[in-house]
XYZ file of C-alpha atoms in Angstrom:
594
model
C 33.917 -78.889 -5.040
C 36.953 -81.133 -5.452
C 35.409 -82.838 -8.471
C 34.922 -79.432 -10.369
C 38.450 -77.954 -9.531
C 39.741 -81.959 -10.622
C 37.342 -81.696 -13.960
C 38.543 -78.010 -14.853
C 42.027 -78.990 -14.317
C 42.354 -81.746 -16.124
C 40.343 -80.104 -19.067
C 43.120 -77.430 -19.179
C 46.335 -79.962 -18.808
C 44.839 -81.710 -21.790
C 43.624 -78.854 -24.106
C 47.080 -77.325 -23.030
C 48.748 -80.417 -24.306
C 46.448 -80.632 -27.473
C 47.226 -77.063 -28.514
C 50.896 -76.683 -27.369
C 51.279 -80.099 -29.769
C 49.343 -78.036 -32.557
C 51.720 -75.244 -31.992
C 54.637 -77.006 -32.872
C 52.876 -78.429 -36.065
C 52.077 -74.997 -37.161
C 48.343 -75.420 -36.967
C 45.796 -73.153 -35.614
C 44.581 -73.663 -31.899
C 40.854 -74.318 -31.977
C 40.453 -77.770 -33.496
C 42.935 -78.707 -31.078
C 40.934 -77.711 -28.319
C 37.908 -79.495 -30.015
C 39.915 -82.493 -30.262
C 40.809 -82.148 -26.447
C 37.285 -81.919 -25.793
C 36.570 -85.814 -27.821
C 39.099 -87.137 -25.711
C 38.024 -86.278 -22.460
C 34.900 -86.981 -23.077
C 33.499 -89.276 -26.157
C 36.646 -91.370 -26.614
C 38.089 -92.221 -22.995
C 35.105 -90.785 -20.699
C 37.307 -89.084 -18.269
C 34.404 -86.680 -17.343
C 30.907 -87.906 -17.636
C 28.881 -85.179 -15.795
C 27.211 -83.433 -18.005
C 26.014 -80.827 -15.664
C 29.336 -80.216 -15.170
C 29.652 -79.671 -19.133
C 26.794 -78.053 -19.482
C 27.287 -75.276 -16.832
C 31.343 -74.762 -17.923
C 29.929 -74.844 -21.511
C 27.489 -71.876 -20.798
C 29.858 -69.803 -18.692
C 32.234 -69.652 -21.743
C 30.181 -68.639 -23.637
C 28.668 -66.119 -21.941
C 32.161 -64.325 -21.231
C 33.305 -64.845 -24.719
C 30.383 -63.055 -26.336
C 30.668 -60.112 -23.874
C 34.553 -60.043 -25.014
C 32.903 -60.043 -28.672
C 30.449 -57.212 -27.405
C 33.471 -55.088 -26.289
C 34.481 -55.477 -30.234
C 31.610 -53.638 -31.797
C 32.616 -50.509 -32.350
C 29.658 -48.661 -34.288
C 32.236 -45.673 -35.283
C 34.081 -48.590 -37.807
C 31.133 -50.202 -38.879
C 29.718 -46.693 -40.907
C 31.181 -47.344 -43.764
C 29.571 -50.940 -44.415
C 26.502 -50.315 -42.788
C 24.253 -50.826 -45.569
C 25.856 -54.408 -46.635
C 25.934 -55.118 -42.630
C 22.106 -54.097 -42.144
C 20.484 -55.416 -46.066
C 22.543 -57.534 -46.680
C 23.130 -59.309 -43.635
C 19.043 -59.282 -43.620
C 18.848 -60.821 -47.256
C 22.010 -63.539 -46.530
C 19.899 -64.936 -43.150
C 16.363 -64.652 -44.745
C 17.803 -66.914 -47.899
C 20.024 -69.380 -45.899
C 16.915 -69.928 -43.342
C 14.495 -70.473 -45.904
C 17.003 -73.121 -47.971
C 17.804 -74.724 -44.840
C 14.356 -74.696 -43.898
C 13.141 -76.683 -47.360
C 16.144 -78.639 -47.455
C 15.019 -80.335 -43.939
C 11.660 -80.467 -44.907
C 13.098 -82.942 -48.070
C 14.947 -85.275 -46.132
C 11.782 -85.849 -44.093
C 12.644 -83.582 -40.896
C 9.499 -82.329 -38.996
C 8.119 -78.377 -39.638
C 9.397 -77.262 -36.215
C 12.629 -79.209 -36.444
C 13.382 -78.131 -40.177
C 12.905 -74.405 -38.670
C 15.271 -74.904 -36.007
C 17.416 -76.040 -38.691
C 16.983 -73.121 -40.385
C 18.380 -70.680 -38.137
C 20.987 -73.136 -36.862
C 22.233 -72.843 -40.289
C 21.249 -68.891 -40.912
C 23.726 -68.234 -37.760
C 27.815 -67.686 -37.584
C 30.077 -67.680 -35.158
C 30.735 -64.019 -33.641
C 33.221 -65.382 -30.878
C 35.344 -67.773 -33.542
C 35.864 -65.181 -36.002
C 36.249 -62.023 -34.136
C 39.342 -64.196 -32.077
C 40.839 -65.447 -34.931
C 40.907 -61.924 -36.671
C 41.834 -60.497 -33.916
C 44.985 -63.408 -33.597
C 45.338 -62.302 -37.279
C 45.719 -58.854 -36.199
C 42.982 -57.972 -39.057
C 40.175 -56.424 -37.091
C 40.706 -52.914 -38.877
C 40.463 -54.401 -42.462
C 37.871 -53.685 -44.623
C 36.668 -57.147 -44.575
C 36.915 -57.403 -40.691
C 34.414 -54.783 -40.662
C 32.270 -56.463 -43.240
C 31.917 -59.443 -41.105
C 31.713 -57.932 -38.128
C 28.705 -55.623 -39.506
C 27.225 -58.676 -40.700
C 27.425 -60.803 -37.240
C 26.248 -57.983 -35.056
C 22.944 -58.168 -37.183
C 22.811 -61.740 -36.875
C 23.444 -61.609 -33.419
C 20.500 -58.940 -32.920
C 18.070 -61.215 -35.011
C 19.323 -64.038 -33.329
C 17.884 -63.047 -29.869
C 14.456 -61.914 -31.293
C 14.788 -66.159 -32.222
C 15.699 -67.334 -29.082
C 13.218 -65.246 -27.299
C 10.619 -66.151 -29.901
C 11.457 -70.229 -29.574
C 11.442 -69.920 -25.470
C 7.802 -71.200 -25.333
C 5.418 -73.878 -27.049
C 3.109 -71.023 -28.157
C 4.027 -69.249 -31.488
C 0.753 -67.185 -31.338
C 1.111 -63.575 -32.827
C 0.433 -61.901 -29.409
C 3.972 -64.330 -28.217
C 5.974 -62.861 -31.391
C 5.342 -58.748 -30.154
C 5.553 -59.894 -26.885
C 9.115 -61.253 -27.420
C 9.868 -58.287 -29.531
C 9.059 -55.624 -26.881
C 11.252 -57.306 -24.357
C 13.865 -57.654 -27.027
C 13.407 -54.091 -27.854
C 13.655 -53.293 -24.232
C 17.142 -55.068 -23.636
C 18.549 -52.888 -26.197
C 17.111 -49.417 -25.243
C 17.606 -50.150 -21.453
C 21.538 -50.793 -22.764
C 21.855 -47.672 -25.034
C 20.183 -45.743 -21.930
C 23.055 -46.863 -19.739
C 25.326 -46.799 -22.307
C 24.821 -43.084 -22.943
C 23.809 -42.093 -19.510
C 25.268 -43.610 -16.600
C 28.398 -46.172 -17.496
C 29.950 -43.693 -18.673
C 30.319 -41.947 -15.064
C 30.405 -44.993 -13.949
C 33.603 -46.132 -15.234
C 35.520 -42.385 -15.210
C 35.610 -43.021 -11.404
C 36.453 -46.555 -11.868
C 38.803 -45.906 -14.436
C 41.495 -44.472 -11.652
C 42.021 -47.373 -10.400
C 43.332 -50.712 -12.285
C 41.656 -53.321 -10.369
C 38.417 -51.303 -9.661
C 37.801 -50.757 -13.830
C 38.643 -54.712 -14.138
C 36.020 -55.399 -11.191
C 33.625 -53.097 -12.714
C 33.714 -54.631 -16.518
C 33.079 -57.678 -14.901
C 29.974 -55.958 -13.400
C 29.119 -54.996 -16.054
C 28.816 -58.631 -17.780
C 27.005 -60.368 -14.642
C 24.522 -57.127 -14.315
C 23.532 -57.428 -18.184
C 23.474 -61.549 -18.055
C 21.197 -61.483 -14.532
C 18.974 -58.511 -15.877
C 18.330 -60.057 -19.338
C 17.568 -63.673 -17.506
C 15.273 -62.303 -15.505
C 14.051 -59.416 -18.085
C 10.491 -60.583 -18.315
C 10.182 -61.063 -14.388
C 11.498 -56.749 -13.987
C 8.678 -55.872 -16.773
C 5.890 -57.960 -15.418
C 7.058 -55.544 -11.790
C 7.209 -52.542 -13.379
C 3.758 -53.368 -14.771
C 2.180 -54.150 -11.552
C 3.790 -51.092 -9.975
C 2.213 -48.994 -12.460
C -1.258 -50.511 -12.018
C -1.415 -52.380 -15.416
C -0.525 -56.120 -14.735
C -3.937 -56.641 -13.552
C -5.580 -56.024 -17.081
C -3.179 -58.807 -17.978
C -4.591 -62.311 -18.546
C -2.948 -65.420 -16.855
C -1.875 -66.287 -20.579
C 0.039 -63.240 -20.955
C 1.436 -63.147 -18.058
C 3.162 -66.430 -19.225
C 4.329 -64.375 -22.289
C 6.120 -62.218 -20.016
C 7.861 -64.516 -17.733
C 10.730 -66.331 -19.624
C 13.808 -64.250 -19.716
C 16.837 -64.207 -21.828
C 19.758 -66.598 -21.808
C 22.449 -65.219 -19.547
C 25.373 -65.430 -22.716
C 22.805 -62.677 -24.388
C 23.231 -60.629 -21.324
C 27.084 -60.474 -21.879
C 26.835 -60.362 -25.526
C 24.546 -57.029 -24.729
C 26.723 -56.291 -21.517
C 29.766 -55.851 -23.701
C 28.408 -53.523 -26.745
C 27.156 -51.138 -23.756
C 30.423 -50.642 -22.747
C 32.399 -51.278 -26.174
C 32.266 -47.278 -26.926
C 34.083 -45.963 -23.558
C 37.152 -43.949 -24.090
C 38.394 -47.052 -21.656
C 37.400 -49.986 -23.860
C 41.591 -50.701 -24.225
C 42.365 -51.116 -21.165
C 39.234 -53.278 -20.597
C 39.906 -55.229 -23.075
C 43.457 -55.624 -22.305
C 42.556 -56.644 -18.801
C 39.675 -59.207 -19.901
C 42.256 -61.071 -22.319
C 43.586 -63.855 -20.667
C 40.228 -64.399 -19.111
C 38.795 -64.541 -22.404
C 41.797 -66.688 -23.609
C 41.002 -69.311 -20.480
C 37.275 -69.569 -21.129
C 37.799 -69.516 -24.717
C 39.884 -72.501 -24.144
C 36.787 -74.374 -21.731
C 33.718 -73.757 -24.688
C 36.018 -75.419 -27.182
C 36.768 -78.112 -25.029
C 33.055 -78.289 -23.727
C 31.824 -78.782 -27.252
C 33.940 -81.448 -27.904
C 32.980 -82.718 -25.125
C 28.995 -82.999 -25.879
C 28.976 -84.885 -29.145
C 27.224 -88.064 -28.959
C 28.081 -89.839 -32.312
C 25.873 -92.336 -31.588
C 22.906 -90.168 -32.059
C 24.620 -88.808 -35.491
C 24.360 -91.859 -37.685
C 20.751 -92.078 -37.481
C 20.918 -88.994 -39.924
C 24.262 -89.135 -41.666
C 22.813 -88.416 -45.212
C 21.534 -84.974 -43.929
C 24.442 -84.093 -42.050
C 26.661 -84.494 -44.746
C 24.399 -82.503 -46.878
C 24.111 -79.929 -44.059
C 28.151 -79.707 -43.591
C 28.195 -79.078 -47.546
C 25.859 -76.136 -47.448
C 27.311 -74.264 -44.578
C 30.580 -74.554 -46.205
C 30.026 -74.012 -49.712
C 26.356 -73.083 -49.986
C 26.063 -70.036 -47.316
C 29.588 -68.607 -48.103
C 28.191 -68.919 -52.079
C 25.391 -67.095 -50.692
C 27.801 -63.803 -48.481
C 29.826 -63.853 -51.715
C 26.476 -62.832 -53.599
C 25.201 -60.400 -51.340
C 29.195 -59.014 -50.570
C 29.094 -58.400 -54.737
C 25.594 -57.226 -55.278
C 26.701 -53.994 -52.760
C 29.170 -53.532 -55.052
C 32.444 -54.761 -53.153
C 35.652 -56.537 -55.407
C 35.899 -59.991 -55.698
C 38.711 -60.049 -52.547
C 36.425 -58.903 -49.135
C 33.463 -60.489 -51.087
C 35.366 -63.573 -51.007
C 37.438 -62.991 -47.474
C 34.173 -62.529 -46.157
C 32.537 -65.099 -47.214
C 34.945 -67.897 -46.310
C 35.205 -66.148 -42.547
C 31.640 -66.619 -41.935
C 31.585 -70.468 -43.395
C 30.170 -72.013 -40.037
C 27.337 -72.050 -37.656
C 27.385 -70.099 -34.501
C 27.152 -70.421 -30.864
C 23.757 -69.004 -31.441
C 22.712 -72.118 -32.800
C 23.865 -74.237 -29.923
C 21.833 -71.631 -27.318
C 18.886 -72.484 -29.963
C 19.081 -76.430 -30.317
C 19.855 -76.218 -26.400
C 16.756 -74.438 -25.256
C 15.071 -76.373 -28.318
C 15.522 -79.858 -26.664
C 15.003 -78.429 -23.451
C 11.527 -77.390 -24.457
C 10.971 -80.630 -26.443
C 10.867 -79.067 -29.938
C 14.305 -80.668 -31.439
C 15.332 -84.372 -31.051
C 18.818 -85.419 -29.345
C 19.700 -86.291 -33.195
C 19.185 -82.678 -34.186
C 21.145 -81.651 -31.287
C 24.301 -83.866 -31.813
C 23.868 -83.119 -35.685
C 24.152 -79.477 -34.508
C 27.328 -80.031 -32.059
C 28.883 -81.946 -34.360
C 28.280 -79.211 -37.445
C 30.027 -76.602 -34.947
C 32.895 -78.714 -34.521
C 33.513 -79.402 -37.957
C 32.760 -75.892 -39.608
C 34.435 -73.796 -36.711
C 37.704 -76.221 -37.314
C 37.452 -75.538 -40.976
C 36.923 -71.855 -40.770
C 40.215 -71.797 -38.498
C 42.157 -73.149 -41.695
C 39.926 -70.767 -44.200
C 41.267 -67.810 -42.266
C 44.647 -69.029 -41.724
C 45.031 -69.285 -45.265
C 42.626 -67.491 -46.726
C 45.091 -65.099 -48.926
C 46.395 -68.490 -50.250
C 42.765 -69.676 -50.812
C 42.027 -66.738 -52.888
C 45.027 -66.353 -55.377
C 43.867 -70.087 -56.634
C 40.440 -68.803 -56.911
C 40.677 -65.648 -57.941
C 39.937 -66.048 -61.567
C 36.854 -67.858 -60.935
C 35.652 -65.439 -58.772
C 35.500 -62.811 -61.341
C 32.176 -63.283 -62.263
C 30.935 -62.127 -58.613
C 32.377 -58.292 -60.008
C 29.388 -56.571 -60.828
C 31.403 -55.393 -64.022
C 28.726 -53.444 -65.717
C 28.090 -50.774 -63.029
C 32.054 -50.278 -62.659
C 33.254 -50.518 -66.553
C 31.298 -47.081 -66.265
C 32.839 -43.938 -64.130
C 30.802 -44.155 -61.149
C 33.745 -45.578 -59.137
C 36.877 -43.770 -60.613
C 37.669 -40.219 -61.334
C 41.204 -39.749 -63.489
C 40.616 -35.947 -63.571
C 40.273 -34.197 -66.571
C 44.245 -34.466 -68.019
C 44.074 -37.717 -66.242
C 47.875 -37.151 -64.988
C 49.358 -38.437 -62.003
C 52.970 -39.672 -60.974
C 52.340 -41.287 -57.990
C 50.659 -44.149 -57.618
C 49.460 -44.873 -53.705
C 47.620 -48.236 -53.244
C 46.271 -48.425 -50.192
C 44.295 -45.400 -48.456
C 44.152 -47.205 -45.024
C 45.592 -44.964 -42.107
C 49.438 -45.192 -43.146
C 48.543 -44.656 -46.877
C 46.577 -41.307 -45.347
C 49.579 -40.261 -43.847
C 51.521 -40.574 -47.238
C 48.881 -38.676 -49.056
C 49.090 -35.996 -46.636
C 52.707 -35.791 -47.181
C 52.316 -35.951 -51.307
C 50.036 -33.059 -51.055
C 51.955 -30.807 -49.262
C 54.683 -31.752 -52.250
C 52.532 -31.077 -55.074
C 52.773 -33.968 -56.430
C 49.907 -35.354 -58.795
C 48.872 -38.981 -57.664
C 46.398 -41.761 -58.259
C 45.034 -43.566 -55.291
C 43.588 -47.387 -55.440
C 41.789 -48.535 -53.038
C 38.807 -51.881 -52.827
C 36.691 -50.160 -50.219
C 33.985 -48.530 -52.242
C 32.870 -45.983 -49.566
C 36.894 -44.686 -49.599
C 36.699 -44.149 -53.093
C 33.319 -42.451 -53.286
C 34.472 -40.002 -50.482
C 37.561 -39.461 -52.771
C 36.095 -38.761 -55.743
C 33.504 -36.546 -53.694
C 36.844 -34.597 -52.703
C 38.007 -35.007 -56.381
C 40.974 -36.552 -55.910
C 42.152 -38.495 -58.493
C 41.244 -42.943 -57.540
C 40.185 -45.907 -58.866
C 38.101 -48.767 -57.155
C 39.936 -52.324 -57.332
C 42.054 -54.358 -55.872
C 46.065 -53.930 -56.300
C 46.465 -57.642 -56.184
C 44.597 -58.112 -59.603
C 46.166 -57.495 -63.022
C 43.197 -56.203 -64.328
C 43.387 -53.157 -62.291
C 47.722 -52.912 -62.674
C 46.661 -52.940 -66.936
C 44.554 -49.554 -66.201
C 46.931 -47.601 -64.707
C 49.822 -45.869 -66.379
C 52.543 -47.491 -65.036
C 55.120 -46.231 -67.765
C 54.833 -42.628 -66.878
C 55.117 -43.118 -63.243
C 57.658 -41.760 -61.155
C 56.660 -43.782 -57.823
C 54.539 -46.543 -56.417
C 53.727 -46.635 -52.880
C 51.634 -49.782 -51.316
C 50.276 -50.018 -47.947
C 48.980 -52.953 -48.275
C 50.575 -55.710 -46.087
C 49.348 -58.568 -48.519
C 53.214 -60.295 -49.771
C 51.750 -61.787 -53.140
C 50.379 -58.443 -53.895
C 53.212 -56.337 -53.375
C 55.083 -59.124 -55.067
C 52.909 -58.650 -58.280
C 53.354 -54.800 -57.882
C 57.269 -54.739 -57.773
C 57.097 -57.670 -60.966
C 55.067 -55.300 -63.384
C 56.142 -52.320 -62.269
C 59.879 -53.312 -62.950
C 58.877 -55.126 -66.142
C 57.381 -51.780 -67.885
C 58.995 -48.844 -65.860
C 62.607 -50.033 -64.525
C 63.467 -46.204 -62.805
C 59.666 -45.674 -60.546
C 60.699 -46.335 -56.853
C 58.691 -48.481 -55.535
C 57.759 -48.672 -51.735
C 55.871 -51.485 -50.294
C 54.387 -52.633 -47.162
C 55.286 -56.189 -45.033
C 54.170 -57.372 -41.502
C 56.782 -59.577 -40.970
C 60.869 -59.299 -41.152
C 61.271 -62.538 -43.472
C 58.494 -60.740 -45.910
C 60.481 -57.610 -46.163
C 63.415 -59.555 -46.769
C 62.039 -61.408 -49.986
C 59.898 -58.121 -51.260
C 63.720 -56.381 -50.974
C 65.474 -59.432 -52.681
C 62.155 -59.080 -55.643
C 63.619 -55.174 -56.277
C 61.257 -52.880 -53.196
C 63.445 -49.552 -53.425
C 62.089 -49.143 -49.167
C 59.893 -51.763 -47.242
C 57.229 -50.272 -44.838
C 57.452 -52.384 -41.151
C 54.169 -50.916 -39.775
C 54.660 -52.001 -36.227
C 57.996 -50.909 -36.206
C 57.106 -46.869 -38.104
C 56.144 -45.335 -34.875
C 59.500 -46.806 -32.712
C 61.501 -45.299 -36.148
C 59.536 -42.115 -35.891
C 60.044 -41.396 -32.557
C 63.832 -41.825 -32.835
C 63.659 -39.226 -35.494
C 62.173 -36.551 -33.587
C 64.757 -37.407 -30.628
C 67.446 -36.917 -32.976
C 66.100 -33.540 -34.635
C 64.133 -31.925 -31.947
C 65.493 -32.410 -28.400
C 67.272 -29.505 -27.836
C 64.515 -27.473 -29.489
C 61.828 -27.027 -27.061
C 60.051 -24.829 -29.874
C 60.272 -27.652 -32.754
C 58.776 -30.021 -29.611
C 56.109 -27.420 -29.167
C 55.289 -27.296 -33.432
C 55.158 -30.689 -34.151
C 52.621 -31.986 -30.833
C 50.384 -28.813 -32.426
C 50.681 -30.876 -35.972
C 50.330 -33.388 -34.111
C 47.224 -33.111 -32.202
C 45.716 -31.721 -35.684
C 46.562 -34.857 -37.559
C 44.625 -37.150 -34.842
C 41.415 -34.485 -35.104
C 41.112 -34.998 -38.998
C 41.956 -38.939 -38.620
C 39.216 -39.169 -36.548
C 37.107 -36.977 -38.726
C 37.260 -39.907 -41.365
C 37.260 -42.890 -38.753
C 40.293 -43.825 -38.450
C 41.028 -45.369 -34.935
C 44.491 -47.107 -33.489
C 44.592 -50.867 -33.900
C 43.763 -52.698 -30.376
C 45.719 -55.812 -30.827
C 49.721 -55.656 -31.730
């Protein structure tokens, strides 16, 4: 007992120093925590047991991937759901069967090059869900790209692992692994619908009972799943059908789930409560602490040793996950008919493999069908994509204003030189430009209309713009950060320009050729940061939209006007009220993370 509580604590004072140190050098936290993890354990062998690793390694990530459950929110993810679903099919099918041939070439066995396959098909739902979330971007248009995309991954990624949990890949193995994958899920959505709900409205008075219960929650899903095939081979014999069964299938039956599946599924069940906030708010330093022990752990497990036995294919492998699969997103992203930007966002988001892919080349070598070379290759691939993906996001805006030009051939420009994603009206007159149709650029159109005033909205989410041209409102589909899209519009005859877009070099651009062509349109943009209103003021913005400080500004408005007027009070909560109902009748939903 005093060895674990010694282990744990110095794997915290370390990865505490590691990331405080990358703090002050501006750098994001994750490698740090990798690098931790090399220390302690490769380099100076502070902690050898790798039971100890192993078991600290699996905890985190089964409680990270039922924080990433909580995430999925199937309400946001409507409006990508056929990218999400066919294209997240068509981006895995494609980087599993290159990965598969390119093993096969540098001599890898058939098993081991299909392993290497969907190590490769696989990315990270915990890395990139945290460090959009840090970001504060999980209600983009790209967040919900990606996290469309992972949640099918993640699906088709425990159809794998149940698939791989035996020696026999018979056909009877592959239904049999379906059904109890099938079962997982419709034995969740059951309880989802049914009973968790009830569940939590009586824990839900009480703080520490709704924290006890999530937790609950996560151990009930991760026991039930790893011992899924032992409940259905019960059920069976209870109903008087296990003894038609053969000793073969039987054997079919028995192996379970991994218990980090359970919490992945434990999480979505409950990711739909009215209470998923204050869940989530309660989870998020535990999250933060065992985020902090699975970065350190997989530092900890890299054996270079076994690595240079197979450093050609490594560095071939590191080269396709980075450039190869995030060619391949950017391919699909475009052929669905999204701009160049969350093609390209998404792309370099989901540049890694995922912790999938260590559960698979774990139970692989456990089962004897991967070598310790293909698991350190696979350890050592995480650690290396996952620390570059930290920098992609971190500057990915940066990334893609040096790209950008290049990029332009991913625009499927023949289907949108056309009208099918545009609608000017007939006079094609409008005085108001809004970029941006997000939830504060709603609240702006609202407003506009109630003025009369004739206005052209932009917007790069193809599903906004088809609902707006359904409603015939005058819109075009691009992105405001590209010229291209500035040339179309009228700019000259333009009274205003309002941008809720939060990007600096956009709204930069916007003020430049707005001011160059039409020196009397006001122009209002949007910043995140006090420093970035500053410099978009000092460039010639005529107002600067701080979104997380509208609501405190708002509020101090209607104390000002309506206090003494309990009537006033009584109109606008009515307006009020209204204003949420039709928000949520397009899917708009409050940011969770501030």
């Amino acid at each position: 007992m005093d060895t674990i509580f010694f282990d744990i604590g110095l794997i915290i004072i370390i990865a505490t120093i590691a990331g405080y140190t990358a703090r002050l050098m501006k750098q994001p936290l994750i490698p740090a925590y990798i690098l931790a993890g090399l220390i302690i354990g490769p380099v100076l062998g502070l902690i050898t047991n790798t039971g100890i690793i192993a078991t600290l390694s699996e905890i985190g990530i089964a409680f990270l991937l039922f924080m990433v459950g909580l995430e999925i929110d199937f309400r946001r993810l409507k409006n990508v759901a056929l990218v999400a679903s066919v294209g997240g099919l068509i981006q895995m099918f494609l980087t599993f069967g290159l990965g598969f041939l390119i093993a096969n070439a540098f001599g890898i066995g058939r098993l081991e090059s299909i392993y290497v396959g969907l190590i490769l098909a696989f990315s990270s739902t915990l890395v990139v869900v945290k460090l959009l979330a840090d970001k504060r971007e999980l209600d983009t248009l790209h967040a919900r790209m990606i996290i469309g995309i992972l949640l099918m991954q993640d699906l088709i990624a425990i159809f794998a692992i149940s698939i791989l949990s035996t020696n026999d890949f018979s056909p009877v193995f592959f239904l049999i692994s379906i059904l109890k994958g099938a079962v997982l899920l419709g034995f969740m959505m059951l309880m989802s619908r049914y009973l968790l709900p009830q569940v939590f409205k009586y824990a839900a008075k009480s703080r520490e009972m709704l924290l006890l219960m999530s937790l609950t929650t996560m151990f009930f899903f991760s026991v039930f799943a790893n011992k899924l095939g032992f409940v259905i081979l019960e059920f069976l014999n209870m109903i008087h059908l296990k003894q038609f069964l053969t000793p073969a299938l039987i054997s079919h039956f028995e192996p379970g789930f991994s218990i980090a599946i359970g919490a992945f599924v434990g999480g979505v069940s409950i990711a739909n409560l009215p209470y998923k906030f204050e869940i989530h708010g309660k989870t998020t330093s535990l999250r933060d602490f065992f985020a902090t022990i699975f970065f350190v752990a997989l530092g900890m497990q890299l054996l270079l040793s076994d690595v240079s036995t197979l450093i050609v294919p490594f560095v071939f492998f590191v080269f396709f996950v980075i450039a190869v699969k995030s060619f391949l997103f950017m391919l699909v992203c475009s052929f669905f008919g999204y701009k160049k930007r969350p093609s390209f966002l998404t792309s370099v988001s989901l540049a890694q493999v995922s912790e999938f892919s260590l559960i698979i080349v774990t139970q692989g070598l456990y089962m004897g069908h991967v070598s310790s070379e293909i698991f350190s290759i696979t350890v050592l691939l995480a650690i290396i994509t996952i620390a570059t993906t930290s920098y992609f996001i971190k500057y990915e805006n940066w990334i893609y204003r040096k790209l950008a030009n290049a990029l332009t051939i991913f625009e499927r420009t023949v289907k949108y030189k056309g009208h099918s994603l545009e609608h000017f009206g007939e006079k094609e007159k409008y005085e108001v430009v809004l970029c941006g149709y997000n939830r504060i650029g709603y609240s702006i159109f609202k407003t506009l209309q109630k003025l009369g005033r004739h206005m052209l909205v932009v917007d790069y989410n193809p599903e906004t713009v088809r609902e707006l041209i359904h409603k015939k409102v005058p819109c075009i589909y691009g992105d405001v950060g590209d010229m291209e899209v500035l040339e179309r519009i009228k700019l000259k005859k333009i009274k205003m320009v309002v941008s809720t877009v939060p990007e600096l070099q956009d709204n930069l651009m916007i003020l430049k050729r707005v001011k160059e062509v039409n020196k009397k349109a006001i122009i209002y943009v949007t910043a995140n940061q006090i420093d970035e209103a500053l410099k978009l003021y000092d460039a010639g913005a005529d107002y600067v939209i701080l979104a997380h400080f509208l609501g405190g500004e708002h509020v101090s408005v209607l104390i000002e006007n309506f206090t003494d007027d309990i009537n006033k009070i009584l109109k606008n909560k009515i307006e009020h009220i209204q204003d949420l109902k039709s928000r949520k009748e397009v899917g708009h939903e409050h940011p969770e993370h501030h």
